[in-house]
Steps between C-alpha positions, in 0.01 A plus 500: 500500500167676556451737796796331667347152458669246267275403211408139442705331231301282261636190333675586175564257214856358521577622147470857627700448819760773538318724254185594687335416831123538518381688809143541616358840417730554202439584135721353227502549125598263220526527124395144416235243582771245593634724776149567628436127527835445671411757766164331554653156531670525840196621699271263309719200581495612864120478505402857417225615268588691184298719264570607142328804352495614138706210359298354214776260393575347841730200452353219709764244392785737585335575834478130584865449400599768751299331774205742512186342643225589253232395748606798714534744210229752411496618138330820386618524138280789385420744782437784256520854629466372856838325500644718774195453726507125436868489591435687825217263594713191438776633726258429788487126425822400322862484610626602154309701241641523147358772280577586140479876494258672268685830516681732736381470860463835680734555795214539747341173386829311536552651847148407610539144373842478664341574837249226434777254412679576828181460700424162341865383484454438129727548198420666168679409177443743214567369151560838340419575140728805519784528755391718789126442456479399868675755724650425842617147414768373737676290238470498121596178323592512133620235255796526266681287242243220447641202311303189404662164428374181344451591135783422260533487121135591458352219712444401861308655789568792731609331823649765725543874535787675672465863596643763730281654769581840646357607836490878541438659838509877513824652379717205608681301231283208386552143601535278194478126459470247219199268518352207312138598434436212434783244497488190278330302779226768518630624837582863580843552653813712515741441213830390650772595483417865451756672275683795654323740266164425660588450865313699764645849515292659772267446790128523438 
């Protein structure tokens, strides 16, 4: 809700359903490249443009597996000292802008960019190097308990990864869910059934 007007909800990848809902004008933070791609995927699949700033090791194959349209994805891997200005400029043309932070963002800069996001109905996803680098994030997504499968007795290939994602919003208890990132068929989905120990325990 912004000034009494409901904010537009953007398409969110099914794997993250129940954990986070992307809303136009919002800022979100993640602690991994996989989560950043997952947040890009919904809007990209819906026809939106995406931009990625400061990510020198962008995973094109993983992006394709999530359904991201690379033909509508702008990559600026090395923006240098102008990374914050580049991010602000891309908010004007992209539905989702992912930025790997290069350090702590000042409060006034985050507030100014937040106003720009709301004006353009865009979403910012900050892949933080240090938790809290990007202030004023609506939801912070973190990964826990990663476990790979596929290698046994010293041979084989890594085929799937199961992890727990926590969605933190303010002081509310986090929502938690187990996900396959990726599953053996290279898809990204919720891991079902979810054991009681990692069920959602709050509302984000």
